[in-house]
C-alpha atoms as a PDB file:
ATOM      1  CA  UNK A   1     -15.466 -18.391 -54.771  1.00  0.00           C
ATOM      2  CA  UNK A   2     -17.431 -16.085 -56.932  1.00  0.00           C
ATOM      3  CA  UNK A   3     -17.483 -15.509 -60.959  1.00  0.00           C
ATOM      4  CA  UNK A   4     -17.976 -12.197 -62.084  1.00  0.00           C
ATOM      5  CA  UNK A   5     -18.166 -10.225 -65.671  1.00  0.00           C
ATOM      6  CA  UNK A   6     -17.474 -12.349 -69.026  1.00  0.00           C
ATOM      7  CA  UNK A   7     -16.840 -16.392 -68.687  1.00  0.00           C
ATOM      8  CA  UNK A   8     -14.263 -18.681 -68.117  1.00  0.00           C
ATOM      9  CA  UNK A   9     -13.916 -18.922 -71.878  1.00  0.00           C
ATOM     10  CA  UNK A  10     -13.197 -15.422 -72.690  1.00  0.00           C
ATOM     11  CA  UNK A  11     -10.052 -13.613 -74.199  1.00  0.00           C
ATOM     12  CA  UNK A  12      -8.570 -11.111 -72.150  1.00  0.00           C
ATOM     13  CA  UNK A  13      -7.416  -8.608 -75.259  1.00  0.00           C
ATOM     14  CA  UNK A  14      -4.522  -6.321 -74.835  1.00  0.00           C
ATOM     15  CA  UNK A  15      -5.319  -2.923 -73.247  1.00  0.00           C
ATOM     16  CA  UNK A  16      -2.163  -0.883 -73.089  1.00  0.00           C
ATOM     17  CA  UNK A  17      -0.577  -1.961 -76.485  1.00  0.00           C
ATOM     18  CA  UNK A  18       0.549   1.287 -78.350  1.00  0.00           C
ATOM     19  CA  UNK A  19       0.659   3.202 -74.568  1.00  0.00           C
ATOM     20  CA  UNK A  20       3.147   1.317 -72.514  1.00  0.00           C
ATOM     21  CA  UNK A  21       5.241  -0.552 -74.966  1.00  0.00           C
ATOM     22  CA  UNK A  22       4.782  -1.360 -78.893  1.00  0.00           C
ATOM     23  CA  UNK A  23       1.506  -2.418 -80.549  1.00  0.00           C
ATOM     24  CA  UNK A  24       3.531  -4.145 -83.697  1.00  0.00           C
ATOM     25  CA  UNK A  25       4.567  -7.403 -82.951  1.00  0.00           C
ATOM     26  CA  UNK A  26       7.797  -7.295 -84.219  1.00  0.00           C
ATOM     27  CA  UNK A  27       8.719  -3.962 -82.754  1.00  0.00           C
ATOM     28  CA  UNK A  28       7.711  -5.211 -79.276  1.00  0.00           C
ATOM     29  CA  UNK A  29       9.941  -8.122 -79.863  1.00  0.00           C
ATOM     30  CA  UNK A  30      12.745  -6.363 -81.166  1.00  0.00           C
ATOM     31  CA  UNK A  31      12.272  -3.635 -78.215  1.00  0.00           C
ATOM     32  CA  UNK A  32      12.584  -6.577 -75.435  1.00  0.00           C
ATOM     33  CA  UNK A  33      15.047  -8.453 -77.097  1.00  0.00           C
ATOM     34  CA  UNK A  34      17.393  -4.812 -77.416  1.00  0.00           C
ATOM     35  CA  UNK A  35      16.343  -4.204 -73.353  1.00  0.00           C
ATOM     36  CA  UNK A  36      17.302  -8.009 -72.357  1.00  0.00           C
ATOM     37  CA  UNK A  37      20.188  -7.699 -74.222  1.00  0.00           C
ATOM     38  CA  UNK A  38      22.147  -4.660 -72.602  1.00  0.00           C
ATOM     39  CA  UNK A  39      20.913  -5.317 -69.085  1.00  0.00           C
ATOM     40  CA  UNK A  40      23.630  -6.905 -67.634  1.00  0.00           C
ATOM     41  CA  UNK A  41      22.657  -8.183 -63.721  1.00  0.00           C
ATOM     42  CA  UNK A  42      24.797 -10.110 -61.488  1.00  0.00           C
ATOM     43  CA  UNK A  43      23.768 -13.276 -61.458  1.00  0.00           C
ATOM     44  CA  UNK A  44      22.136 -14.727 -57.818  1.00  0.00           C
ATOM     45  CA  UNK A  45      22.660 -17.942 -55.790  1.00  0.00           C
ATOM     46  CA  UNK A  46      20.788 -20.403 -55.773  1.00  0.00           C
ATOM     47  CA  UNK A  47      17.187 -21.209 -57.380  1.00  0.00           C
ATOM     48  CA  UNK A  48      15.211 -17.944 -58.565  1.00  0.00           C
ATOM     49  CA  UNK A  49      11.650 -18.905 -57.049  1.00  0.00           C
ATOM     50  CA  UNK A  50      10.434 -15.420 -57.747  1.00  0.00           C
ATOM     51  CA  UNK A  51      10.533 -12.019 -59.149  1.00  0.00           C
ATOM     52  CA  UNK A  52       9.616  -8.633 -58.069  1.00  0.00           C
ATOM     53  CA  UNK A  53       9.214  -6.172 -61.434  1.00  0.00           C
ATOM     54  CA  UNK A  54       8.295  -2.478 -62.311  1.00  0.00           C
ATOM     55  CA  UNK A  55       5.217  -1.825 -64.659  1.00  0.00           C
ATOM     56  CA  UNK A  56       5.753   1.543 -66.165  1.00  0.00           C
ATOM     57  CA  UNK A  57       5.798   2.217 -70.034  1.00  0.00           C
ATOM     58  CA  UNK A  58       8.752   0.328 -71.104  1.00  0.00           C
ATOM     59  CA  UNK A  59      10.473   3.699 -71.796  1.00  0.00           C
ATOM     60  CA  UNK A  60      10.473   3.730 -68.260  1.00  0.00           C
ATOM     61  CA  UNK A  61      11.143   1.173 -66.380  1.00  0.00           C
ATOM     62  CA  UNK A  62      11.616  -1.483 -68.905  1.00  0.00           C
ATOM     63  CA  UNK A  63      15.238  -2.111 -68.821  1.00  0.00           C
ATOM     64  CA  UNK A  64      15.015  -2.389 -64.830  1.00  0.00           C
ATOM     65  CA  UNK A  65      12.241  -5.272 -65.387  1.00  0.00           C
ATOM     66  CA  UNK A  66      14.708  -6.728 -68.015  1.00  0.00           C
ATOM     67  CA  UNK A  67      17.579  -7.090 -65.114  1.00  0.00           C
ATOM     68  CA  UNK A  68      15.216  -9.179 -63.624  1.00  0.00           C
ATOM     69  CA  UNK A  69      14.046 -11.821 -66.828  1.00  0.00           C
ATOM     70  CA  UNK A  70      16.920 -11.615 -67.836  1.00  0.00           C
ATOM     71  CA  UNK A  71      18.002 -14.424 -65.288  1.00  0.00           C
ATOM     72  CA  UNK A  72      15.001 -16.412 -66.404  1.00  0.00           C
ATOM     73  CA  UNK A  73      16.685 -17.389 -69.801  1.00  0.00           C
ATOM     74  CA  UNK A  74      17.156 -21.242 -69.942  1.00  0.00           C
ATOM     75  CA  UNK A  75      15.185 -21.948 -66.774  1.00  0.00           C
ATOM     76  CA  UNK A  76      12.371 -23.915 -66.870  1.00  0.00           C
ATOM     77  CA  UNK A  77       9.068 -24.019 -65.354  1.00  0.00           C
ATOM     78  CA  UNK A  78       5.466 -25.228 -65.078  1.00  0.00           C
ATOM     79  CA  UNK A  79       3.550 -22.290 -64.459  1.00  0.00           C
ATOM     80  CA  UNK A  80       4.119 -18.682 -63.962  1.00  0.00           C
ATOM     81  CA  UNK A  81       1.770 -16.868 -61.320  1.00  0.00           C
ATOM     82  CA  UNK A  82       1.806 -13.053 -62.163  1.00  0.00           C
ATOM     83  CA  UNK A  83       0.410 -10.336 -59.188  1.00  0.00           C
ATOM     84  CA  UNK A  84      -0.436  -6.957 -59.487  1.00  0.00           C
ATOM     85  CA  UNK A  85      -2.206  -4.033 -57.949  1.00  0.00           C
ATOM     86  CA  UNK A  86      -5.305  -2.857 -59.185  1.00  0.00           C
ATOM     87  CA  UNK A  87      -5.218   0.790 -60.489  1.00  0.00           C
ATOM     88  CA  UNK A  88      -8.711   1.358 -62.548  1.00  0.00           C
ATOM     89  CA  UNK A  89     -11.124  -0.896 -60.277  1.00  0.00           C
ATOM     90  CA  UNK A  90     -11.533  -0.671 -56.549  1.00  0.00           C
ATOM     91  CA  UNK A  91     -12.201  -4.534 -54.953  1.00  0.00           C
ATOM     92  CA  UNK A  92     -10.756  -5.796 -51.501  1.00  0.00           C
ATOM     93  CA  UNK A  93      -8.825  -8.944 -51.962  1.00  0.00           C
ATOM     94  CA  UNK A  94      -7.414 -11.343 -55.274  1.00  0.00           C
ATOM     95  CA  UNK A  95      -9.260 -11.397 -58.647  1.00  0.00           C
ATOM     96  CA  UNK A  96      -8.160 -14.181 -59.808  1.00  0.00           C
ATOM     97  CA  UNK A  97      -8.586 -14.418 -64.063  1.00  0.00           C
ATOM     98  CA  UNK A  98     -11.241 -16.959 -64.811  1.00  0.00           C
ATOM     99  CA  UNK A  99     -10.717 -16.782 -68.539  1.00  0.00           C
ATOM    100  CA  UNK A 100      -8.562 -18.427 -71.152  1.00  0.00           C
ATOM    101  CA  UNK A 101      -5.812 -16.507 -71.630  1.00  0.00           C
ATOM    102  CA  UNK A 102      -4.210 -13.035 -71.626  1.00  0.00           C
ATOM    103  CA  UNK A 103      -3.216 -11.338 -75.111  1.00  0.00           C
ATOM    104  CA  UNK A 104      -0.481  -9.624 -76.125  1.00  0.00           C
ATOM    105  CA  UNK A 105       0.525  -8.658 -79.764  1.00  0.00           C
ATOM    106  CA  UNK A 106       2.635 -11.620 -79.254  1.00  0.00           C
ATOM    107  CA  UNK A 107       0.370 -13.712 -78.814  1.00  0.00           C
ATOM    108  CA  UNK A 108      -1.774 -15.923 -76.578  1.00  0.00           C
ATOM    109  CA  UNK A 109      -0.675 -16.526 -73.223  1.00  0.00           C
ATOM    110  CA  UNK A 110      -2.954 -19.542 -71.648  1.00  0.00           C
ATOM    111  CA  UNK A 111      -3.904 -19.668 -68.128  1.00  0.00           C
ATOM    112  CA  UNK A 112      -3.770 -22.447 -65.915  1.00  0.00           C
ATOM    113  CA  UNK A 113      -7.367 -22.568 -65.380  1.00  0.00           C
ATOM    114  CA  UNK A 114      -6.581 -25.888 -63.539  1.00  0.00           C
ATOM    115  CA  UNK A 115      -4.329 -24.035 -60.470  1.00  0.00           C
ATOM    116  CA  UNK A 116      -6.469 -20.726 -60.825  1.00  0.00           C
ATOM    117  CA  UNK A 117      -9.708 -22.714 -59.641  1.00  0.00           C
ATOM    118  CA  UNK A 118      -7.461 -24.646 -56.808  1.00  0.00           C
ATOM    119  CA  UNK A 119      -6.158 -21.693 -55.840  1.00  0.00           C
ATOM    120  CA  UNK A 120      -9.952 -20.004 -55.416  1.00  0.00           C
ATOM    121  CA  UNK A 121     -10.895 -22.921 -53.732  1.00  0.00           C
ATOM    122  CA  UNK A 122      -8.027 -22.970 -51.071  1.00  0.00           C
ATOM    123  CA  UNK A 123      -8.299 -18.965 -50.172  1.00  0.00           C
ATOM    124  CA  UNK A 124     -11.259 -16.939 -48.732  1.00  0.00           C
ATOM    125  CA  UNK A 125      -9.562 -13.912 -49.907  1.00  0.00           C
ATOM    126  CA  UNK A 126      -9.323 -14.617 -53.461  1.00  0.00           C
ATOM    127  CA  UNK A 127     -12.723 -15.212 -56.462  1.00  0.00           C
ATOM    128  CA  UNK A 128     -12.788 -15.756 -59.478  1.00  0.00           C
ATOM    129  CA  UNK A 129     -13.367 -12.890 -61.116  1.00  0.00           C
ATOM    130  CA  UNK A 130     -12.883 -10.341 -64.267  1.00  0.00           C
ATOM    131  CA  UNK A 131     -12.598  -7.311 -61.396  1.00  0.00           C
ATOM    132  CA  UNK A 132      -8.958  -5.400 -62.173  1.00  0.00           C
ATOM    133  CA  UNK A 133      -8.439  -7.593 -65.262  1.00  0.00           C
ATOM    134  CA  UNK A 134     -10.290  -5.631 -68.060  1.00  0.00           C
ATOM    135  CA  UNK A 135      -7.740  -2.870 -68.487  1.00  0.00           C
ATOM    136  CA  UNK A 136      -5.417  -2.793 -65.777  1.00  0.00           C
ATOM    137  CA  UNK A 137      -1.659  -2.289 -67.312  1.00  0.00           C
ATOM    138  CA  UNK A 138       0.554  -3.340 -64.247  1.00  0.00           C
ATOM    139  CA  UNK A 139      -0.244  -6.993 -65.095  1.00  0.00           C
ATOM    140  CA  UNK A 140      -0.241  -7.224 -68.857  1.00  0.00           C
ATOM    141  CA  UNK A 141       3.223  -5.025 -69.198  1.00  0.00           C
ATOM    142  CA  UNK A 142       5.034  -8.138 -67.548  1.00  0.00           C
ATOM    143  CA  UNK A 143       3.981 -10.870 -69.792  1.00  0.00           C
ATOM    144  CA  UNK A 144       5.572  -9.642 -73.498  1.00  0.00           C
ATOM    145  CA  UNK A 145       8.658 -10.395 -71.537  1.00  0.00           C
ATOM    146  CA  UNK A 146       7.486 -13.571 -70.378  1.00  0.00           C
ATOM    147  CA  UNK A 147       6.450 -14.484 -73.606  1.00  0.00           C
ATOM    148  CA  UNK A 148      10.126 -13.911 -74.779  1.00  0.00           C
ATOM    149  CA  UNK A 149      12.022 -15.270 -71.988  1.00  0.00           C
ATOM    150  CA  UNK A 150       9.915 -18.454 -70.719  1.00  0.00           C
ATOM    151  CA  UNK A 151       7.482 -18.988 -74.467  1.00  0.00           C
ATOM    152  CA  UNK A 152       4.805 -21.744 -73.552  1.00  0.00           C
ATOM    153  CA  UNK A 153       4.430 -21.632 -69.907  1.00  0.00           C
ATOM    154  CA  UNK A 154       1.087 -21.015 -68.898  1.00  0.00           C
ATOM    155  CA  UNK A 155       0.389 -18.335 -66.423  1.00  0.00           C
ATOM    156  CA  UNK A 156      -2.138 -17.691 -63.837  1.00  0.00           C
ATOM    157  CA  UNK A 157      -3.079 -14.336 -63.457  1.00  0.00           C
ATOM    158  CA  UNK A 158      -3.739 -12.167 -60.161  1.00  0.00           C
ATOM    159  CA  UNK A 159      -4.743  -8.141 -59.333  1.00  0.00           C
ATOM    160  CA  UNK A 160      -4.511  -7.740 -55.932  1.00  0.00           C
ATOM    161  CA  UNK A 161      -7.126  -4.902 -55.226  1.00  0.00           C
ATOM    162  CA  UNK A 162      -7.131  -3.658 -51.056  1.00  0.00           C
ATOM    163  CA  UNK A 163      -4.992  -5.306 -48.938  1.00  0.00           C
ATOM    164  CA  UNK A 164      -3.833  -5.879 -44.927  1.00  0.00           C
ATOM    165  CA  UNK A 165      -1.818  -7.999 -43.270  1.00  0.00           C
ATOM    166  CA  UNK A 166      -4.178 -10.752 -42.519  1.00  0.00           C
ATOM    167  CA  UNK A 167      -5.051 -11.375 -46.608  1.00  0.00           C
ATOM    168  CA  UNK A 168      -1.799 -11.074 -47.341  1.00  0.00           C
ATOM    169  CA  UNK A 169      -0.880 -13.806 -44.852  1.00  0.00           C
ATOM    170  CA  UNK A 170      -3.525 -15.972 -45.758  1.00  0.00           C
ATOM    171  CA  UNK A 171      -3.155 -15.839 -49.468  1.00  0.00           C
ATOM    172  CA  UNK A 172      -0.016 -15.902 -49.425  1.00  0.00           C
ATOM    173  CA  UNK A 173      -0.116 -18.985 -47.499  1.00  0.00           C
ATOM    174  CA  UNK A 174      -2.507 -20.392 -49.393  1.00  0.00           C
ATOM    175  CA  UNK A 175      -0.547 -19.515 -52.640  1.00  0.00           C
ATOM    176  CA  UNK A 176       2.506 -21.561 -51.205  1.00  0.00           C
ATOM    177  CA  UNK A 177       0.045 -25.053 -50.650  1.00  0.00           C
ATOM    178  CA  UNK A 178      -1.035 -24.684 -54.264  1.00  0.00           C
ATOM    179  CA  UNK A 179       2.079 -24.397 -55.470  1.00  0.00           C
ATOM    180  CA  UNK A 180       4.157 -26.932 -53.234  1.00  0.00           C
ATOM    181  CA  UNK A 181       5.755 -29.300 -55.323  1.00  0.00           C
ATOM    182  CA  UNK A 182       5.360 -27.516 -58.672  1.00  0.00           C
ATOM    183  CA  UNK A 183       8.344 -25.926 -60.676  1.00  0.00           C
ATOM    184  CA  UNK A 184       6.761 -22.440 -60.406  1.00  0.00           C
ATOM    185  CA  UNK A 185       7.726 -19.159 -60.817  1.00  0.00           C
ATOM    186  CA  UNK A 186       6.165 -16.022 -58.481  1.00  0.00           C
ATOM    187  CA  UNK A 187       6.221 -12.404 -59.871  1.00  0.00           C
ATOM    188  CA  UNK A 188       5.145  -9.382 -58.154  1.00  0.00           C
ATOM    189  CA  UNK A 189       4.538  -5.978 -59.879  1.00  0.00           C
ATOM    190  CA  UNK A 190       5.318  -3.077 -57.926  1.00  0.00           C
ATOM    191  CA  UNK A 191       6.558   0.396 -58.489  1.00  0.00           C
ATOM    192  CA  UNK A 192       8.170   1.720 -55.732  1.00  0.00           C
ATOM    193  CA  UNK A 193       8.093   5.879 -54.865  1.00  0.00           C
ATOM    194  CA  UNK A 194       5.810   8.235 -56.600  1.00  0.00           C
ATOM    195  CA  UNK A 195       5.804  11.684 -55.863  1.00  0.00           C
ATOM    196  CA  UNK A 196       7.608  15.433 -56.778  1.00  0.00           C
ATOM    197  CA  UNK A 197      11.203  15.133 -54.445  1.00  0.00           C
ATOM    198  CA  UNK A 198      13.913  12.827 -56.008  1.00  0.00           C
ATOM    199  CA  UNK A 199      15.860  12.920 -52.863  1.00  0.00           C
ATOM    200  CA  UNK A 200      12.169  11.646 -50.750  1.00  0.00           C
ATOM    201  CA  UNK A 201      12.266   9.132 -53.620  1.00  0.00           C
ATOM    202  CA  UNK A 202      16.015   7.564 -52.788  1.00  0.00           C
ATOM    203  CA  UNK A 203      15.588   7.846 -49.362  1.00  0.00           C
ATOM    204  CA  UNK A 204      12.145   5.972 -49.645  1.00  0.00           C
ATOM    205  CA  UNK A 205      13.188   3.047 -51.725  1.00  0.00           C
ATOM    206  CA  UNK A 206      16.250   2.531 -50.133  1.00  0.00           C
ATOM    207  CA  UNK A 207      13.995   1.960 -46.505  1.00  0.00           C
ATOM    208  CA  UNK A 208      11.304   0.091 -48.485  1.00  0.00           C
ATOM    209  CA  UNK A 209      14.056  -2.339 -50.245  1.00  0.00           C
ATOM    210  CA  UNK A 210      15.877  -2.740 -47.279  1.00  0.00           C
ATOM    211  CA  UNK A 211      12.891  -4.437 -45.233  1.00  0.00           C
ATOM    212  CA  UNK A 212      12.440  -6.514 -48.709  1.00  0.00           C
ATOM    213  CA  UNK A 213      16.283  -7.578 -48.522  1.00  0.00           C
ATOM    214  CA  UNK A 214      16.101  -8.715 -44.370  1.00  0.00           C
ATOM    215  CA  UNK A 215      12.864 -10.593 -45.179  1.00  0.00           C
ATOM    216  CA  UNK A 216      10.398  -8.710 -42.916  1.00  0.00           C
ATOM    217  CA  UNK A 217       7.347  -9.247 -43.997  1.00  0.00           C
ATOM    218  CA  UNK A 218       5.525  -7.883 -41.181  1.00  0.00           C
ATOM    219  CA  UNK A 219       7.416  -4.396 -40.827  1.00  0.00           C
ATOM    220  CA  UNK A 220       7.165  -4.128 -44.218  1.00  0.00           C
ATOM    221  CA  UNK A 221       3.388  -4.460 -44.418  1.00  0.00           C
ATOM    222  CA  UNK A 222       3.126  -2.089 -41.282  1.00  0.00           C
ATOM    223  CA  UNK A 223       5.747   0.441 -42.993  1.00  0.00           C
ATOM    224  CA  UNK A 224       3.280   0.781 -46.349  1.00  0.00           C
ATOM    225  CA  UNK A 225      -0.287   0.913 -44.874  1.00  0.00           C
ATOM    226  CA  UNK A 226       1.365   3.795 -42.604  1.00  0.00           C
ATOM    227  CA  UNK A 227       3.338   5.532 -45.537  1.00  0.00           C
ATOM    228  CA  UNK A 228       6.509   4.777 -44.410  1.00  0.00           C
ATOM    229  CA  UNK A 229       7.453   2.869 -47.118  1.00  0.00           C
ATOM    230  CA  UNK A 230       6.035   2.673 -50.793  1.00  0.00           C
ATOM    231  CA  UNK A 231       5.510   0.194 -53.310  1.00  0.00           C
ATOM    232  CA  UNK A 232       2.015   0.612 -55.562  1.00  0.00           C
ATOM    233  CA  UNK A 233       2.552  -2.933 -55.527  1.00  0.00           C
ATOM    234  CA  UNK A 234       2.498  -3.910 -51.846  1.00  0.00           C
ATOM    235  CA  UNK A 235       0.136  -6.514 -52.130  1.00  0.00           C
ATOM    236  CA  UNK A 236       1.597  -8.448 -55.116  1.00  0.00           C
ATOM    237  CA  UNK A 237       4.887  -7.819 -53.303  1.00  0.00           C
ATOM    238  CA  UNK A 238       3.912  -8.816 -49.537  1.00  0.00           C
ATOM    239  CA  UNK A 239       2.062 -11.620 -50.378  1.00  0.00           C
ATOM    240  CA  UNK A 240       4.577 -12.518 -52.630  1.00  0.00           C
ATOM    241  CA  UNK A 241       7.444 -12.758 -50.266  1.00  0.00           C
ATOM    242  CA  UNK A 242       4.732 -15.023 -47.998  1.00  0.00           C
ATOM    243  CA  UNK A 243       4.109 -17.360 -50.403  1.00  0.00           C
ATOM    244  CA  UNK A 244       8.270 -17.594 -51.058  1.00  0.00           C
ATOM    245  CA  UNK A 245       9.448 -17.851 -47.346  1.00  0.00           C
ATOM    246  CA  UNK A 246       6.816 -20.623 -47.084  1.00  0.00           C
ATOM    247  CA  UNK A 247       8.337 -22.330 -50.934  1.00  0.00           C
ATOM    248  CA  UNK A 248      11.831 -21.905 -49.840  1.00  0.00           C
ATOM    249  CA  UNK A 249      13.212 -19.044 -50.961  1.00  0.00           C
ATOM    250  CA  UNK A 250      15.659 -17.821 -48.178  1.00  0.00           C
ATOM    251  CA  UNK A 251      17.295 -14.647 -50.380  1.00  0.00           C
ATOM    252  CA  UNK A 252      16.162 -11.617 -51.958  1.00  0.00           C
ATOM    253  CA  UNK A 253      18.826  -9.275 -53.968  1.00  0.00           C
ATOM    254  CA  UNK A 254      18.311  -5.817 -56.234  1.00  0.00           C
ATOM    255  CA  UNK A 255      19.687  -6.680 -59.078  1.00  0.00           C
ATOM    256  CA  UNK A 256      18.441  -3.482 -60.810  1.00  0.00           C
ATOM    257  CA  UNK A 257      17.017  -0.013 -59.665  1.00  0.00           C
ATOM    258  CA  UNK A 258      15.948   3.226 -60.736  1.00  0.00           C
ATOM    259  CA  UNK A 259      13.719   5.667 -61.303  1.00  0.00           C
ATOM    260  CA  UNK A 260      11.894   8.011 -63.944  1.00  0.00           C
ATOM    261  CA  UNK A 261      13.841  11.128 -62.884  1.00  0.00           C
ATOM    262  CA  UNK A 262      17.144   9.558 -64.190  1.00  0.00           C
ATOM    263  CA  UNK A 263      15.973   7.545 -66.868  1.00  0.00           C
ATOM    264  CA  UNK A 264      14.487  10.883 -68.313  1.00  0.00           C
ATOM    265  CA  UNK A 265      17.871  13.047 -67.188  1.00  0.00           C
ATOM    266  CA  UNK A 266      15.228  15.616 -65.448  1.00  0.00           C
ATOM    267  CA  UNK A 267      14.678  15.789 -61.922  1.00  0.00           C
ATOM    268  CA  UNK A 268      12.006  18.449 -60.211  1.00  0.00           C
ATOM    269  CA  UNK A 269       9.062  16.638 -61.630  1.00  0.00           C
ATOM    270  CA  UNK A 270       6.852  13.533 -60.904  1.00  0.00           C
ATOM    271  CA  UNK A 271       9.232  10.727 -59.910  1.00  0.00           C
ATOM    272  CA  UNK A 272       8.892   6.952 -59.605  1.00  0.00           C
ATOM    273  CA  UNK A 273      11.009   4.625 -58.086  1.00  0.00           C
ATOM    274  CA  UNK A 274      12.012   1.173 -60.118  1.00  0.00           C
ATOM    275  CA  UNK A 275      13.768  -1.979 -58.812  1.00  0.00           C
ATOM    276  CA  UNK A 276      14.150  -5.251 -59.898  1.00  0.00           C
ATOM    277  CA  UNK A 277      14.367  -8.040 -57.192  1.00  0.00           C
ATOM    278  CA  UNK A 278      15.266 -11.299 -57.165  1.00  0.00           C
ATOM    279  CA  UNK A 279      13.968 -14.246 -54.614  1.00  0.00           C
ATOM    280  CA  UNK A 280      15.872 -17.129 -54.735  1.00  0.00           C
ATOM    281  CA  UNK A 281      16.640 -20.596 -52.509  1.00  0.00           C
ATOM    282  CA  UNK A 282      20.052 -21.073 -51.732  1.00  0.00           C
ATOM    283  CA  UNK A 283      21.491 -24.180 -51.050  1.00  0.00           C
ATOM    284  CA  UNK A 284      18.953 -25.333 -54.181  1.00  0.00           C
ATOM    285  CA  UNK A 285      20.478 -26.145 -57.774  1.00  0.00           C
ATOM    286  CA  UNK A 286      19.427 -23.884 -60.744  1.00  0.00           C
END
């Protein structure tokens, strides 16, 4: 377990206010609220254990993430633990956030400092650290919705920088002892596609989502280090599913995808691929 950058103390501020969704507070709430109230997904079986979102500007991809917190809305947990990828610091592993708590214009979210320092503990592939944290938007874009769907619950937040099969295994694993017991929610954040063909990008995500939706892990993991499938978010998303299969969670279902080339109504230009998945237990109550 290492510490790196500012202490356990520190704020994390917001970085990507004003870029990927609203810097006013009451805009940003009115904009969630307006997204959570036309999504309209069918509602899953069983006990939601986890999510899997998209992190673009919520112009984007926000009304596919709301699909997905949308379900959230009366549930109630203990802690939220929130994974992304790193895109603006290179590291090999989990960061885990040492600080206080995250900021958004909506306020303070506190971490579980508590779980984050078990969770160091039980994992060689995870530290303590401020590495991926500082300004890294795939992470902070999910918690504004958190904050309106699930106010209060403390969070512990995770950017997964390189990845393989072995850490995501082992965290994953790890992840699931920490958490056994514990009313907790998982959420991964993952784009899906990203290049210039819209067709590449349906094809793509439909092969990627359909190794998420028959649970394997392993081909999955194979399929994205060799390019066969895509997800910016593998390792949130692999380890992810780990950590579920070992909590419980038996089902995974789309309850919302898309991508930039239809929400935009232009297609011939850079394209990203958005779905919203949710893991749940069935045979478990709400």
């Amino acid at each position: 377990m290492l510490f790196h950058g500012q202490d356990d103390r520190a704020l994390r501020q917001a970085a990507v206010a004003g870029t990927f969704y609203p810097d006013s507070p009451v805009l940003l709430r009115q904009m969630v609220e307006e997204l959570l109230e036309n999504a309209n997904p069918p509602k899953p079986k069983g006990k939601i254990l986890g999510l899997a979102c998209p992190h673009a500007g919520y112009q984007y991809s926000g009304f596919v993430a709301a699909h997905g917190y949308k379900l959230l809305r009366g549930l109630r947990y203990e802690v939220v633990v929130v994974m992304a990828p790193s895109h603006q610091e290179h590291f090999v592993g989990a960061s885990i956030f040492p600080g206080r708590a995250y900021e958004t214009p909506l306020g303070s979210m506190e971490s579980d400092r508590e779980l984050a320092h078990a969770l160091a503990h039980a994992s060689e592939f995870a530290n303590l650290s401020w590495y991926g944290h500082r300004s890294e938007h795939s992470l902070e874009v999910q918690l504004p919705f958190l904050q309106v769907v699930l106010p209060g619950v403390p969070i512990v937040p995770i950017v997964i920088g390189e990845y393989d099969e072995e850490f995501c295994s082992g965290f994953g694993k790890a992840l699931a002892r920490c958490l056994a017991g514990r009313r907790a929610l998982l959420v991964a954040s993952t784009d899906l596609y990203h290049g210039y063909s819209y067709d590449d990008c349906i094809v793509t995500d439909e092969a990627t989502l359909s190794r998420v939706l028959d649970w394997d892990i392993a081909g999955l993991c194979r399929g994205l280090e060799l390019g066969q499938y895509q997800a910016c978010g593998g390792g949130p998303l692999v380890t992810a599913m780990v950590a579920l299969r070992q909590l419980g969670a038996n089902r995974a279902q789309v309850v919302a995808r898309s991508n930039s080339a239809d929400v935009v109504g232009e297609r011939g230009g850079w394209t990203v691929g958005y779905a919203a998945i949710v893991f749940t237990q069935e045979g478990a109550g709400d």
